Amino acid sequence: MASVDDQLLHLNTTGCLIRRTQEKGRGVYASRAIPAQTLIEISPVLFFSKEEYAEHGRFTVLDEYTFKWPDGRMALALGLGSLFNHSARPNVSYALDTATESIRYTTVRDIVPGEELCIFYGHKLWFESSETIPRHDPADVSTEGVDDGWGGLSAVEEDSSDPPAPGDPYLEGDPNEIISDEDLPFTRFKLPPEEEELDSIRTVEAWVVDIPEPRHITKLLKWLKQAGLETPDVGHLKRIRKHDNVATLLLATTTTSPAPPLLPADLDLPDPYTLPVPSTQALTQISWKLKSTFWPTLFTPPRKGEAEEWTRGKARWAWEAMQKAVAAAHKARALGELPVAAHIAAPYYAPGDSSGPSAPLSITACDTRQCDAHPLRHAVINVIRHMADFTASTSVDSKPRSLPTPLPDESADAGEERESETEEARNGSNYLLTGLTVFITHEPCIMCSMALIHSRVKEVVYLHPMPKTGGCGGTACLPTLKGINHRFGICQWKADTAAGRDDSLRIDETIDA
Ligand SMILES: C[S@@+](CC[C@H](N)C(=O)[O-])C[C@H]1O[C@@H](n2cnc3c(N)ncnc32)[C@H](O)[C@@H]1O
Protein backbone atom coordinates (compact mmCIF):
# COMPACT_ATOMS: atom_id res chain seq x y z
CA MET A 1 0.00 0.00 0.00
CA ALA A 2 1.16 3.56 -0.65
CA SER A 3 2.72 5.22 2.39
CA VAL A 4 2.47 8.91 3.33
CA ASP A 5 5.97 9.43 1.91
CA ASP A 6 4.90 7.87 -1.34
CA GLN A 7 2.17 10.47 -1.68
CA LEU A 8 4.90 13.08 -1.96
CA LEU A 9 6.34 11.19 -4.90
CA HIS A 10 3.26 11.36 -7.10
CA LEU A 11 4.53 12.28 -10.49
CA ASN A 12 1.38 12.43 -12.50
CA THR A 13 -2.35 12.66 -12.01
CA THR A 14 -3.05 9.05 -12.97
CA GLY A 15 -1.88 7.48 -9.74
CA CYS A 16 1.65 6.41 -10.67
CA LEU A 17 4.65 6.84 -8.39
CA ILE A 18 8.25 5.69 -8.45
CA ARG A 19 9.54 3.32 -5.79
CA ARG A 20 12.89 1.70 -5.27
CA THR A 21 13.10 -2.05 -4.68
CA GLN A 22 16.04 -4.29 -3.91
CA GLU A 23 15.67 -6.70 -6.79
CA LYS A 24 14.80 -4.45 -9.69
CA GLY A 25 15.98 -0.93 -8.79
CA ARG A 26 13.32 1.68 -9.43
CA GLY A 27 9.86 0.77 -10.67
CA VAL A 28 6.46 2.35 -11.26
CA TYR A 29 3.76 1.61 -8.68
CA ALA A 30 0.07 2.43 -8.28
CA SER A 31 -0.62 4.88 -5.45
CA ARG A 32 -4.34 4.13 -5.66
CA ALA A 33 -6.78 1.81 -7.42
CA ILE A 34 -6.66 2.27 -11.20
CA PRO A 35 -9.38 0.80 -13.40
CA ALA A 36 -8.62 -1.37 -16.45
CA GLN A 37 -8.08 0.45 -19.76
CA THR A 38 -6.81 3.65 -18.07
CA LEU A 39 -4.25 5.61 -20.03
CA ILE A 40 -1.69 6.15 -17.27
CA GLU A 41 1.24 7.68 -19.12
CA ILE A 42 2.26 9.18 -22.44
CA SER A 43 6.03 9.23 -22.76
CA PRO A 44 7.70 11.31 -25.46
CA VAL A 45 10.62 9.51 -27.09
CA LEU A 46 14.21 10.64 -27.58
CA PHE A 47 16.00 9.19 -30.62
CA PHE A 48 19.57 8.19 -31.43
CA SER A 49 20.66 7.45 -34.97
CA LYS A 50 21.90 3.90 -35.58
CA GLU A 51 25.48 5.16 -35.99
CA GLU A 52 25.42 7.40 -32.92
CA TYR A 53 24.11 4.51 -30.90
CA ALA A 54 26.60 1.98 -32.26
CA GLU A 55 29.53 4.31 -31.56
CA HIS A 56 28.50 5.74 -28.19
CA GLY A 57 25.09 4.86 -26.72
CA ARG A 58 25.56 1.13 -26.38
CA PHE A 59 28.64 1.59 -24.20
CA THR A 60 26.69 3.60 -21.62
CA VAL A 61 23.96 2.97 -19.09
CA LEU A 62 21.50 3.97 -21.82
CA ASP A 63 21.82 0.45 -23.17
CA GLU A 64 19.52 -0.81 -20.43
CA TYR A 65 16.82 1.65 -21.38
CA THR A 66 16.83 1.95 -25.15
CA PHE A 67 14.91 -0.12 -27.64
CA LYS A 68 14.49 -0.21 -31.39
CA TRP A 69 11.87 2.08 -32.91
CA PRO A 70 10.07 0.64 -35.99
CA ASP A 71 12.17 2.76 -38.39
CA GLY A 72 15.44 1.32 -37.01
CA ARG A 73 16.50 4.24 -34.79
CA MET A 74 17.23 3.60 -31.12
CA ALA A 75 14.67 5.17 -28.81
CA LEU A 76 14.64 6.23 -25.17
CA ALA A 77 11.28 6.78 -23.47
CA LEU A 78 11.24 9.95 -21.38
CA GLY A 79 8.83 10.56 -18.51
CA LEU A 80 7.89 7.40 -16.62
CA GLY A 81 8.28 5.22 -19.71
CA SER A 82 11.83 4.02 -18.99
CA LEU A 83 10.99 3.03 -15.44
CA PHE A 84 8.37 0.36 -16.02
CA ASN A 85 9.94 -2.99 -15.09
CA HIS A 86 9.34 -6.23 -16.97
CA SER A 87 6.79 -8.93 -16.18
CA ALA A 88 5.85 -12.08 -18.10
CA ARG A 89 2.32 -11.31 -16.88
CA PRO A 90 2.18 -7.55 -17.50
CA ASN A 91 -0.66 -5.39 -16.20
CA VAL A 92 0.17 -2.52 -18.54
CA SER A 93 0.27 -2.62 -22.34
CA TYR A 94 1.87 -0.03 -24.54
CA ALA A 95 1.44 1.28 -28.06
CA LEU A 96 4.08 3.07 -30.10
CA ASP A 97 2.61 6.18 -31.70
CA THR A 98 4.91 6.92 -34.62
CA ALA A 99 2.92 10.01 -35.60
CA THR A 100 3.59 11.85 -32.31
CA GLU A 101 6.80 9.95 -31.49
CA SER A 102 5.53 8.88 -28.13
CA ILE A 103 4.44 5.74 -26.26
CA ARG A 104 1.06 5.35 -24.60
CA TYR A 105 0.80 3.09 -21.56
CA THR A 106 -2.60 1.63 -20.62
CA THR A 107 -3.64 -0.68 -17.78
CA VAL A 108 -4.95 -4.01 -19.08
CA ARG A 109 -6.87 -4.89 -15.92
CA ASP A 110 -7.99 -3.33 -12.64
CA ILE A 111 -4.98 -2.38 -10.51
CA VAL A 112 -5.03 -2.40 -6.71
CA PRO A 113 -3.24 0.31 -4.66
CA GLY A 114 0.44 -0.49 -4.09
CA GLU A 115 0.70 -2.87 -7.05
CA GLU A 116 3.70 -2.59 -9.33
CA LEU A 117 2.89 -1.54 -12.90
CA CYS A 118 4.83 -3.70 -15.36
CA ILE A 119 5.10 -4.09 -19.11
CA PHE A 120 6.30 -7.06 -21.18
CA TYR A 121 9.82 -6.48 -22.62
CA GLY A 122 9.81 -9.49 -24.96
CA HIS A 123 11.30 -12.95 -24.91
CA LYS A 124 14.98 -12.04 -24.99
CA LEU A 125 15.80 -10.53 -21.60
CA TRP A 126 19.34 -9.26 -21.01
CA PHE A 127 19.01 -9.69 -17.23
CA GLU A 128 17.74 -12.35 -14.85
CA SER A 129 14.13 -11.59 -14.03
CA SER A 130 13.45 -11.59 -10.29
CA GLU A 131 9.83 -12.43 -10.97
CA THR A 132 8.61 -15.85 -9.89
CA ILE A 133 5.56 -16.92 -11.81
CA PRO A 134 3.51 -19.53 -10.04
CA ARG A 135 2.37 -22.44 -12.18
CA HIS A 136 -0.98 -21.50 -13.44
CA ASP A 137 -3.68 -21.77 -10.82
CA PRO A 138 -7.10 -22.07 -12.44
CA ALA A 139 -8.58 -20.29 -9.45
CA ASP A 140 -6.89 -17.03 -10.32
CA VAL A 141 -7.80 -17.01 -14.01
CA SER A 142 -10.39 -14.31 -13.59
CA THR A 143 -7.90 -11.89 -12.06
CA GLU A 144 -5.30 -12.53 -14.75
CA GLY A 145 -7.06 -10.77 -17.57
CA VAL A 146 -3.82 -9.71 -19.21
CA ASP A 147 -4.60 -8.50 -22.68
CA ASP A 148 -1.10 -8.16 -24.03
CA GLY A 149 0.91 -10.95 -22.44
CA TRP A 150 2.80 -13.13 -24.87
CA GLY A 151 4.16 -11.51 -27.95
CA GLY A 152 3.03 -7.92 -27.54
CA LEU A 153 4.63 -5.30 -29.75
CA SER A 154 7.73 -5.90 -27.71
CA ALA A 155 7.99 -9.39 -29.20
CA VAL A 156 9.16 -7.92 -32.48
CA GLU A 157 12.58 -9.45 -32.93
CA GLU A 158 15.45 -8.71 -35.20
CA ASP A 159 16.46 -11.93 -36.90
CA SER A 160 20.09 -11.31 -37.70
CA SER A 161 21.63 -11.84 -34.25
CA ASP A 162 20.12 -15.28 -33.72
CA PRO A 163 22.50 -18.18 -33.23
CA PRO A 164 22.09 -21.16 -35.60
CA ALA A 165 19.17 -23.40 -34.67
CA PRO A 166 20.18 -26.70 -33.03
CA GLY A 167 20.63 -29.70 -35.33
CA ASP A 168 20.10 -27.64 -38.46
CA PRO A 169 20.92 -29.99 -41.41
CA TYR A 170 20.97 -27.05 -43.85
CA LEU A 171 23.69 -25.13 -42.02
CA GLU A 172 26.61 -26.30 -44.15
CA GLY A 173 26.87 -25.91 -47.91
CA ASP A 174 25.99 -23.47 -50.65
CA PRO A 175 22.92 -21.46 -49.58
CA ASN A 176 21.93 -20.99 -53.23
CA GLU A 177 21.86 -24.71 -54.05
CA ILE A 178 18.36 -25.87 -55.07
CA ILE A 179 16.94 -28.50 -52.72
CA SER A 180 14.64 -31.21 -54.06
CA ASP A 181 11.22 -31.68 -52.48
CA GLU A 182 12.38 -34.95 -50.87
CA ASP A 183 15.17 -33.13 -49.07
CA LEU A 184 12.97 -30.35 -47.69
CA PRO A 185 12.01 -30.59 -44.00
CA PHE A 186 8.32 -30.50 -44.89
CA THR A 187 5.86 -31.88 -47.41
CA ARG A 188 4.10 -29.39 -49.67
CA PHE A 189 0.44 -30.21 -50.22
CA LYS A 190 -0.94 -29.80 -53.68
CA LEU A 191 -4.27 -28.02 -53.49
CA PRO A 192 -6.92 -29.46 -55.83
CA PRO A 193 -7.28 -27.47 -59.06
CA GLU A 194 -9.39 -24.41 -58.67
CA GLU A 195 -13.00 -24.16 -59.76
CA GLU A 196 -13.42 -27.17 -62.02
CA GLU A 197 -17.10 -27.76 -61.36
CA LEU A 198 -19.81 -25.40 -62.46
CA ASP A 199 -21.18 -24.79 -58.98
CA SER A 200 -17.71 -24.01 -57.63
CA ILE A 201 -17.22 -20.95 -59.87
CA ARG A 202 -17.11 -17.77 -57.79
CA THR A 203 -19.00 -14.90 -59.34
CA VAL A 204 -19.81 -11.25 -58.71
CA GLU A 205 -22.73 -9.25 -60.06
CA ALA A 206 -21.88 -6.80 -62.83
CA TRP A 207 -23.75 -4.22 -64.92
CA VAL A 208 -23.84 -5.00 -68.64
CA VAL A 209 -25.60 -3.41 -71.60
CA ASP A 210 -26.56 -4.80 -75.00
CA ILE A 211 -25.25 -2.81 -77.99
CA PRO A 212 -27.64 -3.04 -80.93
CA GLU A 213 -25.33 -1.03 -83.23
CA PRO A 214 -21.85 -2.64 -83.59
CA ARG A 215 -20.41 0.74 -84.73
CA HIS A 216 -20.99 2.08 -81.21
CA ILE A 217 -18.57 -0.42 -79.65
CA THR A 218 -15.36 1.60 -80.18
CA LYS A 219 -17.00 4.77 -78.87
CA LEU A 220 -18.27 2.95 -75.78
CA LEU A 221 -14.86 1.41 -75.04
CA LYS A 222 -13.34 4.92 -75.06
CA TRP A 223 -16.17 6.21 -72.91
CA LEU A 224 -15.50 3.46 -70.30
CA LYS A 225 -12.06 4.94 -69.75
CA GLN A 226 -13.33 8.50 -69.40
CA ALA A 227 -16.08 7.35 -67.04
CA GLY A 228 -13.45 5.76 -64.72
CA LEU A 229 -14.87 2.26 -65.26
CA GLU A 230 -11.58 0.60 -66.25
CA THR A 231 -11.16 -0.86 -62.79
CA PRO A 232 -8.83 -3.76 -61.81
CA ASP A 233 -11.70 -5.88 -60.46
CA VAL A 234 -12.77 -6.66 -64.06
CA GLY A 235 -9.22 -6.87 -65.47
CA HIS A 236 -9.56 -10.68 -65.88
CA LEU A 237 -12.69 -10.37 -68.03
CA LYS A 238 -13.15 -9.45 -71.69
CA ARG A 239 -15.20 -6.29 -72.18
CA ILE A 240 -17.40 -7.53 -75.03
CA ARG A 241 -19.38 -10.75 -75.20
CA LYS A 242 -20.86 -11.77 -78.55
CA HIS A 243 -23.76 -14.15 -78.22
CA ASP A 244 -26.49 -14.95 -80.79
CA ASN A 245 -25.37 -11.96 -82.87
CA VAL A 246 -25.81 -9.58 -79.96
CA ALA A 247 -22.81 -7.73 -78.56
CA THR A 248 -22.95 -7.01 -74.84
CA LEU A 249 -20.60 -4.64 -73.01
CA LEU A 250 -19.41 -5.23 -69.47
CA LEU A 251 -19.72 -1.89 -67.63
CA ALA A 252 -18.72 -2.39 -63.97
CA THR A 253 -19.28 -4.65 -61.00
CA THR A 254 -22.09 -3.64 -58.69
CA THR A 255 -19.41 -3.08 -56.03
CA THR A 256 -17.74 -0.38 -58.16
CA SER A 257 -21.06 1.05 -59.27
CA PRO A 258 -24.01 0.11 -57.03
CA ALA A 259 -26.38 2.04 -59.32
CA PRO A 260 -26.60 1.42 -63.09
CA PRO A 261 -23.89 3.52 -64.79
CA LEU A 262 -25.21 6.54 -66.74
CA LEU A 263 -24.56 5.77 -70.41
CA PRO A 264 -23.77 8.37 -73.10
CA ALA A 265 -27.16 9.95 -73.91
CA ASP A 266 -26.51 10.34 -77.67
CA LEU A 267 -26.23 6.57 -78.39
CA ASP A 268 -29.80 5.53 -77.68
CA LEU A 269 -28.86 2.36 -75.75
CA PRO A 270 -31.20 0.04 -73.85
CA ASP A 271 -31.12 0.02 -70.04
CA PRO A 272 -28.19 -1.80 -68.38
CA TYR A 273 -28.97 -5.01 -66.44
CA THR A 274 -26.96 -7.22 -64.09
CA LEU A 275 -25.37 -10.63 -64.66
CA PRO A 276 -23.11 -12.88 -62.54
CA VAL A 277 -19.53 -12.82 -63.93
CA PRO A 278 -16.48 -14.83 -62.73
CA SER A 279 -14.62 -13.08 -59.94
CA THR A 280 -11.14 -14.36 -60.93
CA GLN A 281 -9.22 -15.43 -64.04
CA ALA A 282 -9.08 -19.10 -65.11
CA LEU A 283 -6.00 -21.11 -64.19
CA THR A 284 -6.94 -24.36 -65.96
CA GLN A 285 -8.56 -25.19 -69.30
CA ILE A 286 -11.59 -26.76 -67.61
CA SER A 287 -12.14 -23.79 -65.35
CA TRP A 288 -11.71 -21.42 -68.34
CA LYS A 289 -14.46 -23.21 -70.26
CA LEU A 290 -16.76 -23.16 -67.27
CA LYS A 291 -16.08 -19.52 -66.44
CA SER A 292 -16.58 -18.44 -70.01
CA THR A 293 -20.15 -19.77 -69.89
CA PHE A 294 -20.81 -16.85 -67.52
CA TRP A 295 -18.69 -14.25 -69.32
CA PRO A 296 -15.56 -14.45 -71.56
CA THR A 297 -12.69 -14.80 -69.10
CA LEU A 298 -8.90 -14.65 -69.49
CA PHE A 299 -6.99 -17.93 -69.29
CA THR A 300 -3.68 -17.52 -67.43
CA PRO A 301 -2.18 -20.98 -66.75
CA PRO A 302 0.76 -21.01 -64.33
CA ARG A 303 4.01 -21.07 -66.33
CA LYS A 304 6.30 -24.11 -66.10
CA GLY A 305 8.73 -23.83 -63.22
CA GLU A 306 6.47 -21.33 -61.47
CA ALA A 307 6.19 -23.60 -58.41
CA GLU A 308 8.64 -21.98 -56.03
CA GLU A 309 12.07 -23.57 -55.86
CA TRP A 310 13.65 -23.94 -52.43
CA THR A 311 17.32 -23.35 -51.85
CA ARG A 312 19.48 -24.63 -48.98
CA GLY A 313 19.50 -21.09 -47.54
CA LYS A 314 15.73 -20.94 -47.58
CA ALA A 315 15.42 -24.41 -46.04
CA ARG A 316 17.70 -23.19 -43.26
CA TRP A 317 15.47 -20.15 -42.81
CA ALA A 318 12.43 -22.47 -42.48
CA TRP A 319 14.30 -24.69 -40.04
CA GLU A 320 15.17 -21.77 -37.79
CA ALA A 321 11.64 -20.39 -37.97
CA MET A 322 10.13 -23.71 -36.89
CA GLN A 323 12.61 -23.97 -34.01
CA LYS A 324 11.41 -20.57 -32.79
CA ALA A 325 7.79 -21.70 -32.82
CA VAL A 326 8.77 -24.90 -30.97
CA ALA A 327 10.81 -23.02 -28.33
CA ALA A 328 7.91 -20.62 -27.73
CA ALA A 329 5.48 -23.53 -27.36
CA HIS A 330 7.73 -25.08 -24.67
CA LYS A 331 7.78 -21.75 -22.82
CA ALA A 332 4.01 -21.50 -23.04
CA ARG A 333 3.65 -24.96 -21.56
CA ALA A 334 5.95 -24.00 -18.68
CA LEU A 335 3.56 -21.13 -17.93
CA GLY A 336 0.53 -23.41 -17.86
CA GLU A 337 -0.71 -22.60 -21.36
CA LEU A 338 -1.38 -25.05 -24.21
CA PRO A 339 1.99 -25.73 -25.90
CA VAL A 340 0.93 -24.11 -29.15
CA ALA A 341 2.91 -21.29 -30.78
CA ALA A 342 3.14 -19.50 -34.11
CA HIS A 343 6.04 -17.65 -35.65
CA ILE A 344 5.82 -15.28 -38.60
CA ALA A 345 9.25 -15.23 -40.20
CA ALA A 346 10.60 -12.21 -41.98
CA PRO A 347 10.64 -13.14 -45.70
CA TYR A 348 13.74 -14.98 -46.90
CA TYR A 349 16.28 -13.09 -49.01
CA ALA A 350 19.17 -14.95 -50.64
CA PRO A 351 22.67 -13.89 -49.48
CA GLY A 352 23.70 -10.71 -51.30
CA ASP A 353 20.12 -9.89 -52.35
CA SER A 354 19.87 -6.22 -51.43
CA SER A 355 16.15 -5.94 -52.17
CA GLY A 356 15.23 -7.14 -48.67
CA PRO A 357 14.32 -4.77 -45.83
CA SER A 358 17.24 -3.42 -43.79
CA ALA A 359 15.68 -4.43 -40.46
CA PRO A 360 13.87 -7.74 -41.08
CA LEU A 361 11.27 -8.42 -38.45
CA SER A 362 9.65 -11.58 -37.23
CA ILE A 363 7.07 -12.14 -34.52
CA THR A 364 6.31 -15.09 -32.27
CA ALA A 365 3.18 -15.58 -30.19
CA CYS A 366 1.73 -18.35 -28.06
CA ASP A 367 -1.69 -19.57 -27.16
CA THR A 368 -2.90 -17.40 -24.26
CA ARG A 369 -6.39 -18.81 -23.65
CA GLN A 370 -5.55 -19.55 -20.00
CA CYS A 371 -3.78 -16.38 -18.91
CA ASP A 372 -6.10 -14.12 -20.87
CA ALA A 373 -9.16 -16.15 -19.84
CA HIS A 374 -10.34 -15.65 -23.40
CA PRO A 375 -11.59 -18.37 -25.76
CA LEU A 376 -10.19 -16.79 -28.93
CA ARG A 377 -6.58 -16.15 -27.91
CA HIS A 378 -5.18 -18.95 -30.09
CA ALA A 379 -1.52 -18.64 -31.08
CA VAL A 380 -2.35 -17.89 -34.73
CA ILE A 381 -4.89 -15.21 -33.84
CA ASN A 382 -2.35 -13.65 -31.43
CA VAL A 383 0.48 -13.63 -33.95
CA ILE A 384 -1.70 -12.18 -36.72
CA ARG A 385 -2.92 -9.47 -34.40
CA HIS A 386 0.58 -8.50 -33.31
CA MET A 387 2.01 -8.49 -36.82
CA ALA A 388 -0.94 -6.45 -38.13
CA ASP A 389 -0.61 -4.00 -35.21
CA PHE A 390 3.08 -3.69 -35.87
CA THR A 391 2.68 -3.20 -39.62
CA ALA A 392 -0.04 -0.63 -39.03
CA SER A 393 2.04 1.20 -36.42
CA THR A 394 4.88 1.59 -38.92
CA SER A 395 2.70 2.66 -41.84
CA VAL A 396 2.44 6.32 -42.82
CA ASP A 397 -1.04 6.76 -41.40
CA SER A 398 -0.27 5.00 -38.13
CA LYS A 399 -2.54 5.63 -35.20
CA PRO A 400 -2.19 4.20 -31.71
CA ARG A 401 -3.79 0.76 -31.86
CA SER A 402 -4.53 0.26 -28.21
CA LEU A 403 -7.22 2.91 -28.09
CA PRO A 404 -10.84 1.78 -28.38
CA THR A 405 -12.06 1.94 -31.97
CA PRO A 406 -14.63 4.74 -32.14
CA LEU A 407 -18.10 3.90 -33.38
CA PRO A 408 -18.95 5.24 -36.83
CA ASP A 409 -19.67 8.94 -36.53
CA GLU A 410 -21.80 10.65 -39.12
CA SER A 411 -20.45 14.11 -38.23
CA ALA A 412 -18.62 16.25 -40.80
CA ASP A 413 -15.30 15.57 -39.06
CA ALA A 414 -15.65 11.84 -39.49
CA GLY A 415 -16.33 12.36 -43.19
CA GLU A 416 -13.15 14.41 -43.52
CA GLU A 417 -11.14 11.71 -41.80
CA ARG A 418 -12.40 9.11 -44.25
CA GLU A 419 -11.55 11.41 -47.16
CA SER A 420 -7.98 11.74 -45.96
CA GLU A 421 -7.42 7.97 -45.64
CA THR A 422 -4.36 6.86 -47.53
CA GLU A 423 -4.47 4.36 -50.38
CA GLU A 424 -2.75 1.76 -48.20
CA ALA A 425 -5.39 2.14 -45.48
CA ARG A 426 -8.10 1.64 -48.08
CA ASN A 427 -6.63 -1.47 -49.68
CA GLY A 428 -5.45 -3.00 -46.42
CA SER A 429 -1.75 -3.18 -47.31
CA ASN A 430 -1.01 -1.41 -44.01
CA TYR A 431 -2.23 -4.40 -42.00
CA LEU A 432 -2.46 -7.45 -44.29
CA LEU A 433 0.16 -10.21 -44.04
CA THR A 434 0.59 -10.55 -47.80
CA GLY A 435 3.62 -12.63 -48.84
CA LEU A 436 4.44 -13.87 -45.32
CA THR A 437 4.94 -17.45 -44.14
CA VAL A 438 3.56 -18.58 -40.78
CA PHE A 439 5.26 -21.45 -38.92
CA ILE A 440 2.95 -23.13 -36.42
CA THR A 441 3.49 -25.99 -33.99
CA HIS A 442 0.01 -27.40 -34.74
CA GLU A 443 -2.28 -27.43 -37.73
CA PRO A 444 -4.47 -24.37 -37.24
CA CYS A 445 -8.14 -24.90 -36.36
CA ILE A 446 -10.94 -23.74 -38.63
CA MET A 447 -11.18 -20.31 -36.98
CA CYS A 448 -7.42 -19.75 -37.29
CA SER A 449 -7.32 -21.04 -40.88
CA MET A 450 -10.02 -18.54 -41.79
CA ALA A 451 -8.07 -15.79 -40.01
CA LEU A 452 -5.02 -16.73 -42.11
CA ILE A 453 -7.12 -16.42 -45.27
CA HIS A 454 -8.42 -13.01 -44.19
CA SER A 455 -4.83 -11.95 -43.51
CA ARG A 456 -3.72 -13.02 -47.02
CA VAL A 457 -0.69 -15.00 -45.80
CA LYS A 458 1.39 -16.72 -48.48
CA GLU A 459 1.85 -20.10 -46.82
CA VAL A 460 1.47 -22.03 -43.61
CA VAL A 461 3.96 -24.62 -42.32
CA TYR A 462 2.77 -26.72 -39.38
CA LEU A 463 4.31 -29.42 -37.27
CA HIS A 464 1.59 -31.58 -35.71
CA PRO A 465 -1.49 -32.43 -37.79
CA MET A 466 -4.84 -32.05 -36.02
CA PRO A 467 -7.04 -34.59 -37.90
CA LYS A 468 -10.14 -33.90 -35.81
CA THR A 469 -10.07 -30.10 -35.66
CA GLY A 470 -7.58 -28.81 -38.26
CA GLY A 471 -8.67 -26.35 -40.93
CA CYS A 472 -5.77 -27.02 -43.33
CA GLY A 473 -6.69 -30.56 -44.36
CA GLY A 474 -7.56 -32.14 -40.98
CA THR A 475 -11.31 -31.90 -40.70
CA ALA A 476 -11.62 -29.34 -43.53
CA CYS A 477 -9.36 -27.48 -45.91
CA LEU A 478 -10.47 -23.86 -45.70
CA PRO A 479 -8.37 -22.46 -48.58
CA THR A 480 -10.14 -24.81 -51.02
CA LEU A 481 -13.70 -24.01 -49.91
CA LYS A 482 -16.11 -22.45 -52.36
CA GLY A 483 -16.46 -18.71 -51.95
CA ILE A 484 -13.02 -18.23 -50.41
CA ASN A 485 -11.26 -15.27 -52.01
CA HIS A 486 -7.64 -16.18 -51.15
CA ARG A 487 -5.58 -19.39 -51.09
CA PHE A 488 -2.41 -20.04 -49.16
CA GLY A 489 0.10 -22.86 -49.56
CA ILE A 490 0.06 -25.63 -46.94
CA CYS A 491 3.15 -27.57 -45.80
CA GLN A 492 3.45 -30.20 -43.08
CA TRP A 493 6.74 -30.68 -41.24
CA LYS A 494 8.15 -34.18 -41.82
CA ALA A 495 7.72 -36.48 -38.86
CA ASP A 496 11.31 -37.77 -39.17
CA THR A 497 12.97 -34.36 -38.73
CA ALA A 498 14.24 -33.21 -35.34
CA ALA A 499 11.31 -30.90 -34.61
CA GLY A 500 8.84 -33.39 -36.08
CA ARG A 501 9.88 -35.93 -33.47
CA ASP A 502 9.07 -33.57 -30.60
CA ASP A 503 6.21 -35.58 -29.10
CA SER A 504 6.16 -33.44 -25.96
CA LEU A 505 4.17 -30.83 -27.87
CA ARG A 506 1.33 -33.19 -28.77
CA ILE A 507 -2.04 -32.06 -27.48
CA ASP A 508 -5.40 -33.74 -27.21
CA GLU A 509 -6.55 -34.17 -30.79
CA THR A 510 -10.01 -32.79 -30.07
CA ILE A 511 -8.63 -29.39 -29.03
CA ASP A 512 -8.78 -26.54 -31.53
CA ALA A 513 -5.18 -25.43 -31.96
C1 LIG B 1 14.13 0.02 -18.48
S1 LIG B 1 14.93 -0.28 -16.99
C2 LIG B 1 13.63 -0.27 -15.81
C3 LIG B 1 13.89 0.64 -14.66
C4 LIG B 1 15.00 0.20 -13.78
N1 LIG B 1 14.51 -0.75 -12.80
C5 LIG B 1 15.68 1.37 -13.08
O1 LIG B 1 15.86 1.33 -11.87
O2 LIG B 1 16.06 2.32 -13.72
C6 LIG B 1 15.37 -1.94 -17.22
C7 LIG B 1 16.19 -2.52 -16.13
O3 LIG B 1 15.39 -2.76 -14.98
C8 LIG B 1 15.72 -3.99 -14.37
N2 LIG B 1 14.54 -4.86 -14.43
C9 LIG B 1 13.41 -4.66 -15.12
N3 LIG B 1 12.52 -5.64 -14.90
C10 LIG B 1 13.10 -6.52 -14.08
C11 LIG B 1 12.70 -7.77 -13.54
N4 LIG B 1 11.52 -8.34 -13.79
N5 LIG B 1 13.58 -8.41 -12.73
C12 LIG B 1 14.79 -7.88 -12.45
N6 LIG B 1 15.22 -6.70 -12.95
C13 LIG B 1 14.39 -6.02 -13.76
C14 LIG B 1 16.86 -4.58 -15.17
O4 LIG B 1 18.06 -4.20 -14.54
C15 LIG B 1 16.76 -3.86 -16.50
O5 LIG B 1 18.02 -3.71 -17.12
mmCIF file of C-alpha atoms and ligand atoms in Angstrom, residues 19-21 23-28 63-66 81-88 116 118-119 121 125-131, ligand 1:
data_model
loop_
_atom_site.group_PDB
_atom_site.id
_atom_site.type_symbol
_atom_site.label_atom_id
_atom_site.label_comp_id
_atom_site.label_asym_id
_atom_site.label_seq_id
_atom_site.Cartn_x
_atom_site.Cartn_y
_atom_site.Cartn_z
ATOM 1 C CA ARG A 19 9.543 3.320 -5.794
ATOM 2 C CA ARG A 20 12.893 1.704 -5.275
ATOM 3 C CA THR A 21 13.100 -2.051 -4.682
ATOM 4 C CA GLU A 23 15.665 -6.705 -6.794
ATOM 5 C CA LYS A 24 14.798 -4.452 -9.690
ATOM 6 C CA GLY A 25 15.975 -0.935 -8.794
ATOM 7 C CA ARG A 26 13.317 1.683 -9.429
ATOM 8 C CA GLY A 27 9.861 0.771 -10.666
ATOM 9 C CA VAL A 28 6.465 2.348 -11.259
ATOM 10 C CA ASP A 63 21.818 0.450 -23.168
ATOM 11 C CA GLU A 64 19.517 -0.815 -20.427
ATOM 12 C CA TYR A 65 16.818 1.655 -21.382
ATOM 13 C CA THR A 66 16.830 1.954 -25.153
ATOM 14 C CA GLY A 81 8.279 5.225 -19.713
ATOM 15 C CA SER A 82 11.826 4.019 -18.988
ATOM 16 C CA LEU A 83 10.995 3.026 -15.439
ATOM 17 C CA PHE A 84 8.369 0.359 -16.016
ATOM 18 C CA ASN A 85 9.937 -2.992 -15.085
ATOM 19 C CA HIS A 86 9.339 -6.234 -16.970
ATOM 20 C CA SER A 87 6.794 -8.935 -16.176
ATOM 21 C CA ALA A 88 5.855 -12.082 -18.101
ATOM 22 C CA GLU A 116 3.702 -2.590 -9.326
ATOM 23 C CA CYS A 118 4.831 -3.695 -15.362
ATOM 24 C CA ILE A 119 5.097 -4.089 -19.108
ATOM 25 C CA TYR A 121 9.817 -6.480 -22.615
ATOM 26 C CA LEU A 125 15.803 -10.532 -21.599
ATOM 27 C CA TRP A 126 19.337 -9.260 -21.013
ATOM 28 C CA PHE A 127 19.005 -9.690 -17.226
ATOM 29 C CA GLU A 128 17.740 -12.348 -14.846
ATOM 30 C CA SER A 129 14.130 -11.586 -14.030
ATOM 31 C CA SER A 130 13.446 -11.588 -10.293
ATOM 32 C CA GLU A 131 9.834 -12.434 -10.966
HETATM 33 C C1 LIG B 1 14.129 0.025 -18.484
HETATM 34 S S1 LIG B 1 14.933 -0.276 -16.986
HETATM 35 C C2 LIG B 1 13.626 -0.273 -15.810
HETATM 36 C C3 LIG B 1 13.895 0.639 -14.661
HETATM 37 C C4 LIG B 1 14.998 0.199 -13.781
HETATM 38 N N1 LIG B 1 14.512 -0.749 -12.800
HETATM 39 C C5 LIG B 1 15.680 1.371 -13.078
HETATM 40 O O1 LIG B 1 15.860 1.326 -11.874
HETATM 41 O O2 LIG B 1 16.058 2.323 -13.720
HETATM 42 C C6 LIG B 1 15.372 -1.937 -17.223
HETATM 43 C C7 LIG B 1 16.186 -2.522 -16.128
HETATM 44 O O3 LIG B 1 15.387 -2.760 -14.982
HETATM 45 C C8 LIG B 1 15.717 -3.989 -14.368
HETATM 46 N N2 LIG B 1 14.537 -4.858 -14.429
HETATM 47 C C9 LIG B 1 13.409 -4.658 -15.122
HETATM 48 N N3 LIG B 1 12.522 -5.643 -14.904
HETATM 49 C C10 LIG B 1 13.102 -6.516 -14.081
HETATM 50 C C11 LIG B 1 12.697 -7.773 -13.536
HETATM 51 N N4 LIG B 1 11.518 -8.338 -13.791
HETATM 52 N N5 LIG B 1 13.576 -8.407 -12.733
HETATM 53 C C12 LIG B 1 14.791 -7.878 -12.447
HETATM 54 N N6 LIG B 1 15.221 -6.702 -12.952
HETATM 55 C C13 LIG B 1 14.395 -6.024 -13.760
HETATM 56 C C14 LIG B 1 16.865 -4.579 -15.171
HETATM 57 O O4 LIG B 1 18.056 -4.201 -14.539
HETATM 58 C C15 LIG B 1 16.759 -3.863 -16.499
HETATM 59 O O5 LIG B 1 18.017 -3.712 -17.116
#
